[in-house]
GROMACS .gro file of C-alpha atoms in nm:
model
  246
    1UNK     CA    1   0.053  -0.024  -0.014
    2UNK     CA    2   0.268   0.241   0.060
    3UNK     CA    3   0.559   0.194  -0.143
    4UNK     CA    4   0.822   0.276   0.007
    5UNK     CA    5   1.081   0.219  -0.234
    6UNK     CA    6   0.956   0.453  -0.431
    7UNK     CA    7   1.126   0.779  -0.217
    8UNK     CA    8   1.389   0.668  -0.279
    9UNK     CA    9   1.506   0.742   0.081
   10UNK     CA   10   1.663   0.376   0.192
   11UNK     CA   11   1.974   0.520   0.247
   12UNK     CA   12   1.899   0.762   0.415
   13UNK     CA   13   1.720   0.590   0.726
   14UNK     CA   14   2.018   0.360   0.803
   15UNK     CA   15   2.182   0.779   0.919
   16UNK     CA   16   1.847   0.806   1.045
   17UNK     CA   17   1.861   0.468   1.303
   18UNK     CA   18   2.224   0.609   1.360
   19UNK     CA   19   2.116   0.869   1.488
   20UNK     CA   20   1.839   0.817   1.726
   21UNK     CA   21   2.032   0.620   1.965
   22UNK     CA   22   1.897   0.297   2.122
   23UNK     CA   23   1.714   0.520   2.398
   24UNK     CA   24   1.360   0.476   2.312
   25UNK     CA   25   1.195   0.730   2.661
   26UNK     CA   26   1.325   1.016   2.447
   27UNK     CA   27   1.227   0.824   2.079
   28UNK     CA   28   0.981   1.130   1.947
   29UNK     CA   29   1.249   1.404   2.010
   30UNK     CA   30   1.574   1.262   1.913
   31UNK     CA   31   1.413   1.152   1.546
   32UNK     CA   32   1.240   1.535   1.423
   33UNK     CA   33   1.606   1.601   1.624
   34UNK     CA   34   1.787   1.407   1.327
   35UNK     CA   35   1.574   1.453   1.128
   36UNK     CA   36   1.588   1.864   1.083
   37UNK     CA   37   1.950   1.830   1.133
   38UNK     CA   38   2.014   1.529   0.900
   39UNK     CA   39   1.861   1.724   0.621
   40UNK     CA   40   1.877   2.075   0.721
   41UNK     CA   41   1.932   2.157   0.352
   42UNK     CA   42   1.755   1.982   0.132
   43UNK     CA   43   1.389   2.070   0.233
   44UNK     CA   44   1.223   1.779  -0.013
   45UNK     CA   45   1.476   1.471   0.160
   46UNK     CA   46   1.346   1.622   0.451
   47UNK     CA   47   0.953   1.602   0.383
   48UNK     CA   48   0.987   1.262   0.252
   49UNK     CA   49   1.206   1.140   0.531
   50UNK     CA   50   0.935   1.292   0.754
   51UNK     CA   51   0.638   1.152   0.618
   52UNK     CA   52   0.791   0.807   0.569
   53UNK     CA   53   0.904   0.825   0.956
   54UNK     CA   54   0.566   0.947   1.012
   55UNK     CA   55   0.343   0.679   0.821
   56UNK     CA   56   0.636   0.398   1.066
   57UNK     CA   57   0.561   0.560   1.408
   58UNK     CA   58   0.167   0.601   1.361
   59UNK     CA   59   0.123   0.252   1.188
   60UNK     CA   60   0.311   0.094   1.460
   61UNK     CA   61   0.085   0.303   1.718
   62UNK     CA   62  -0.219   0.233   1.545
   63UNK     CA   63  -0.082  -0.105   1.697
   64UNK     CA   64  -0.034  -0.046   2.042
   65UNK     CA   65  -0.377   0.178   2.053
   66UNK     CA   66  -0.596  -0.143   2.213
   67UNK     CA   67  -0.289  -0.199   2.471
   68UNK     CA   68  -0.129  -0.504   2.278
   69UNK     CA   69   0.042  -0.504   1.936
   70UNK     CA   70  -0.037  -0.918   1.769
   71UNK     CA   71   0.148  -1.068   1.484
   72UNK     CA   72  -0.173  -0.987   1.303
   73UNK     CA   73  -0.153  -0.577   1.332
   74UNK     CA   74   0.251  -0.656   1.241
   75UNK     CA   75   0.172  -0.761   0.944
   76UNK     CA   76  -0.058  -0.552   0.842
   77UNK     CA   77   0.195  -0.344   0.840
   78UNK     CA   78   0.439  -0.460   0.620
   79UNK     CA   79   0.147  -0.521   0.398
   80UNK     CA   80   0.071  -0.170   0.357
   81UNK     CA   81   0.452  -0.013   0.431
   82UNK     CA   82   0.617  -0.214   0.112
   83UNK     CA   83   0.991  -0.113   0.218
   84UNK     CA   84   1.271  -0.261   0.004
   85UNK     CA   85   1.449  -0.603   0.210
   86UNK     CA   86   1.727  -0.444   0.292
   87UNK     CA   87   1.544  -0.156   0.481
   88UNK     CA   88   1.383  -0.420   0.713
   89UNK     CA   89   1.598  -0.369   0.908
   90UNK     CA   90   1.569   0.006   1.039
   91UNK     CA   91   1.180   0.063   0.971
   92UNK     CA   92   1.147  -0.228   1.193
   93UNK     CA   93   1.389  -0.070   1.444
   94UNK     CA   94   1.180   0.294   1.430
   95UNK     CA   95   0.840   0.043   1.404
   96UNK     CA   96   1.014  -0.141   1.779
   97UNK     CA   97   1.114   0.243   1.966
   98UNK     CA   98   0.712   0.431   1.823
   99UNK     CA   99   0.542   0.077   1.918
  100UNK     CA  100   0.674   0.077   2.222
  101UNK     CA  101   0.424   0.344   2.314
  102UNK     CA  102   0.165   0.554   2.220
  103UNK     CA  103   0.253   0.872   2.352
  104UNK     CA  104   0.392   1.072   2.094
  105UNK     CA  105   0.138   0.978   1.792
  106UNK     CA  106   0.000   1.367   1.836
  107UNK     CA  107   0.291   1.527   1.717
  108UNK     CA  108   0.340   1.249   1.423
  109UNK     CA  109  -0.018   1.354   1.350
  110UNK     CA  110  -0.001   1.728   1.320
  111UNK     CA  111   0.344   1.677   1.143
  112UNK     CA  112   0.247   1.407   0.866
  113UNK     CA  113  -0.064   1.684   0.809
  114UNK     CA  114   0.121   1.938   0.740
  115UNK     CA  115   0.285   1.745   0.406
  116UNK     CA  116  -0.055   1.724   0.276
  117UNK     CA  117   0.043   1.734  -0.100
  118UNK     CA  118  -0.252   1.853  -0.262
  119UNK     CA  119  -0.278   2.245   0.001
  120UNK     CA  120  -0.691   2.109   0.039
  121UNK     CA  121  -0.775   2.226   0.422
  122UNK     CA  122  -1.033   1.962   0.489
  123UNK     CA  123  -1.039   1.599   0.395
  124UNK     CA  124  -0.661   1.613   0.246
  125UNK     CA  125  -0.722   1.286  -0.056
  126UNK     CA  126  -0.362   1.205   0.020
  127UNK     CA  127  -0.466   1.187   0.426
  128UNK     CA  128  -0.745   1.024   0.424
  129UNK     CA  129  -0.552   0.728   0.195
  130UNK     CA  130  -0.282   0.729   0.593
  131UNK     CA  131  -0.646   0.722   0.753
  132UNK     CA  132  -0.717   0.376   0.569
  133UNK     CA  133  -0.419   0.274   0.569
  134UNK     CA  134  -0.445   0.326   0.991
  135UNK     CA  135  -0.780   0.077   0.941
  136UNK     CA  136  -0.622  -0.127   0.766
  137UNK     CA  137  -0.378  -0.246   1.071
  138UNK     CA  138  -0.688  -0.192   1.361
  139UNK     CA  139  -0.891  -0.411   1.212
  140UNK     CA  140  -0.602  -0.660   1.163
  141UNK     CA  141  -0.713  -0.861   1.487
  142UNK     CA  142  -1.060  -0.914   1.371
  143UNK     CA  143  -1.231  -0.609   1.561
  144UNK     CA  144  -1.132  -0.242   1.617
  145UNK     CA  145  -1.144  -0.162   1.992
  146UNK     CA  146  -1.348   0.139   2.137
  147UNK     CA  147  -0.928   0.227   2.194
  148UNK     CA  148  -0.848   0.245   1.870
  149UNK     CA  149  -1.136   0.378   1.711
  150UNK     CA  150  -1.036   0.692   1.919
  151UNK     CA  151  -0.731   0.679   1.759
  152UNK     CA  152  -0.830   0.693   1.447
  153UNK     CA  153  -1.080   0.940   1.516
  154UNK     CA  154  -0.812   1.164   1.686
  155UNK     CA  155  -0.563   1.126   1.370
  156UNK     CA  156  -0.880   1.153   1.165
  157UNK     CA  157  -0.906   1.551   1.382
  158UNK     CA  158  -0.546   1.590   1.348
  159UNK     CA  159  -0.545   1.564   0.983
  160UNK     CA  160  -0.836   1.795   0.992
  161UNK     CA  161  -1.118   1.554   0.849
  162UNK     CA  162  -1.485   1.641   0.907
  163UNK     CA  163  -1.656   1.340   1.091
  164UNK     CA  164  -1.942   1.275   0.817
  165UNK     CA  165  -1.572   1.250   0.588
  166UNK     CA  166  -1.485   1.020   0.882
  167UNK     CA  167  -1.780   0.858   0.927
  168UNK     CA  168  -1.752   0.750   0.511
  169UNK     CA  169  -1.408   0.639   0.519
  170UNK     CA  170  -1.418   0.400   0.875
  171UNK     CA  171  -1.695   0.280   0.750
  172UNK     CA  172  -1.537   0.078   0.437
  173UNK     CA  173  -1.368  -0.080   0.726
  174UNK     CA  174  -1.619  -0.197   1.027
  175UNK     CA  175  -1.949  -0.278   0.948
  176UNK     CA  176  -2.086  -0.460   1.272
  177UNK     CA  177  -2.474  -0.412   1.076
  178UNK     CA  178  -2.314  -0.506   0.779
  179UNK     CA  179  -2.187  -0.361   0.491
  180UNK     CA  180  -2.403   0.020   0.417
  181UNK     CA  181  -2.298   0.110   0.044
  182UNK     CA  182  -2.551   0.440   0.107
  183UNK     CA  183  -2.295   0.528   0.398
  184UNK     CA  184  -1.984   0.474   0.176
  185UNK     CA  185  -2.104   0.694  -0.140
  186UNK     CA  186  -2.221   0.978   0.091
  187UNK     CA  187  -2.656   0.955  -0.008
  188UNK     CA  188  -2.910   0.869   0.165
  189UNK     CA  189  -3.160   0.512   0.058
  190UNK     CA  190  -3.422   0.822   0.011
  191UNK     CA  191  -3.214   0.967  -0.319
  192UNK     CA  192  -3.351   0.882  -0.577
  193UNK     CA  193  -3.117   0.656  -0.819
  194UNK     CA  194  -2.999   0.948  -1.029
  195UNK     CA  195  -2.814   1.111  -0.799
  196UNK     CA  196  -2.641   0.840  -0.626
  197UNK     CA  197  -2.531   0.803  -1.020
  198UNK     CA  198  -2.366   1.190  -1.058
  199UNK     CA  199  -2.286   1.162  -0.604
  200UNK     CA  200  -2.028   0.834  -0.778
  201UNK     CA  201  -1.981   0.971  -1.053
  202UNK     CA  202  -1.815   1.233  -0.907
  203UNK     CA  203  -1.601   1.048  -0.631
  204UNK     CA  204  -1.492   0.832  -0.896
  205UNK     CA  205  -1.324   1.175  -1.043
  206UNK     CA  206  -1.159   1.327  -0.663
  207UNK     CA  207  -1.022   0.976  -0.619
  208UNK     CA  208  -0.925   0.794  -0.884
  209UNK     CA  209  -0.525   0.722  -0.897
  210UNK     CA  210  -0.486   0.905  -1.209
  211UNK     CA  211  -0.568   1.250  -1.106
  212UNK     CA  212  -0.427   1.171  -0.691
  213UNK     CA  213  -0.068   1.139  -0.985
  214UNK     CA  214  -0.183   1.455  -1.107
  215UNK     CA  215  -0.228   1.654  -0.769
  216UNK     CA  216   0.083   1.498  -0.708
  217UNK     CA  217   0.004   1.272  -0.390
  218UNK     CA  218   0.289   1.045  -0.381
  219UNK     CA  219   0.335   0.767  -0.487
  220UNK     CA  220   0.361   0.567  -0.146
  221UNK     CA  221   0.007   0.614  -0.115
  222UNK     CA  222  -0.107   0.493  -0.407
  223UNK     CA  223  -0.173   0.126  -0.323
  224UNK     CA  224  -0.436   0.286  -0.110
  225UNK     CA  225  -0.639   0.504  -0.349
  226UNK     CA  226  -0.661   0.171  -0.586
  227UNK     CA  227  -0.834   0.026  -0.207
  228UNK     CA  228  -1.070   0.343  -0.166
  229UNK     CA  229  -1.248   0.295  -0.581
  230UNK     CA  230  -1.279  -0.067  -0.557
  231UNK     CA  231  -1.506   0.019  -0.261
  232UNK     CA  232  -1.682   0.281  -0.372
  233UNK     CA  233  -1.769   0.103  -0.661
  234UNK     CA  234  -1.857  -0.293  -0.444
  235UNK     CA  235  -2.123   0.032  -0.266
  236UNK     CA  236  -2.231   0.167  -0.620
  237UNK     CA  237  -2.251  -0.245  -0.739
  238UNK     CA  238  -2.476  -0.324  -0.465
  239UNK     CA  239  -2.698  -0.008  -0.491
  240UNK     CA  240  -2.761  -0.116  -0.811
  241UNK     CA  241  -2.826  -0.435  -0.759
  242UNK     CA  242  -3.074  -0.357  -0.500
  243UNK     CA  243  -3.277  -0.133  -0.729
  244UNK     CA  244  -3.246  -0.301  -1.029
  245UNK     CA  245  -3.373  -0.588  -0.752
  246UNK     CA  246  -3.710  -0.342  -0.640
   0.00000   0.00000   0.00000
């Protein structure tokens, strides 16, 4: 889902890991300071490293949100964060530092919120993809815990994702009473099919991977965009089938 190799910064993570050392108690401060000093003269590299580290940290802290990091959640992280084999040790080091507790996650989320490539004030597509990835981790053990939902809700708030938009994101992942295709599309069962089709086409236009590429959304998030498109298509097809049957 998040293609680490596309960032082309694999050698930089090793420098970063070496700089922060082994003191987990001050991991956040060490990471922020290391990024600032190591890449001070290269703002674009600093941005890319900050993005990668924030994704690693939030993924680890998402897994820790309910108090226990399970093997399923670690595997889910590995599924959404694609990195070269030679960087496994460095990524694991950062992940293990971050997963020791939940503390500091808001600082990482705030850092990410300032990296929205589209410049959107609310509901940034890039940050929506990050939330999708975190939901992927949260549901890896078969249940999204209440504390995980609170964690995700706070992340969405920091990302300036509106309440209605967050409910739509959540509907793609959490459906205790069955998947609600109307909520996924942000429409009502009372809407006529023409209005539903119009909304669906608007969402497809806004979230199509090619459109996101044109907006400068990092390649690290393109797989998340494909997954989101699949959810939108499935919701529309479910409503279309229901209306035809009626």
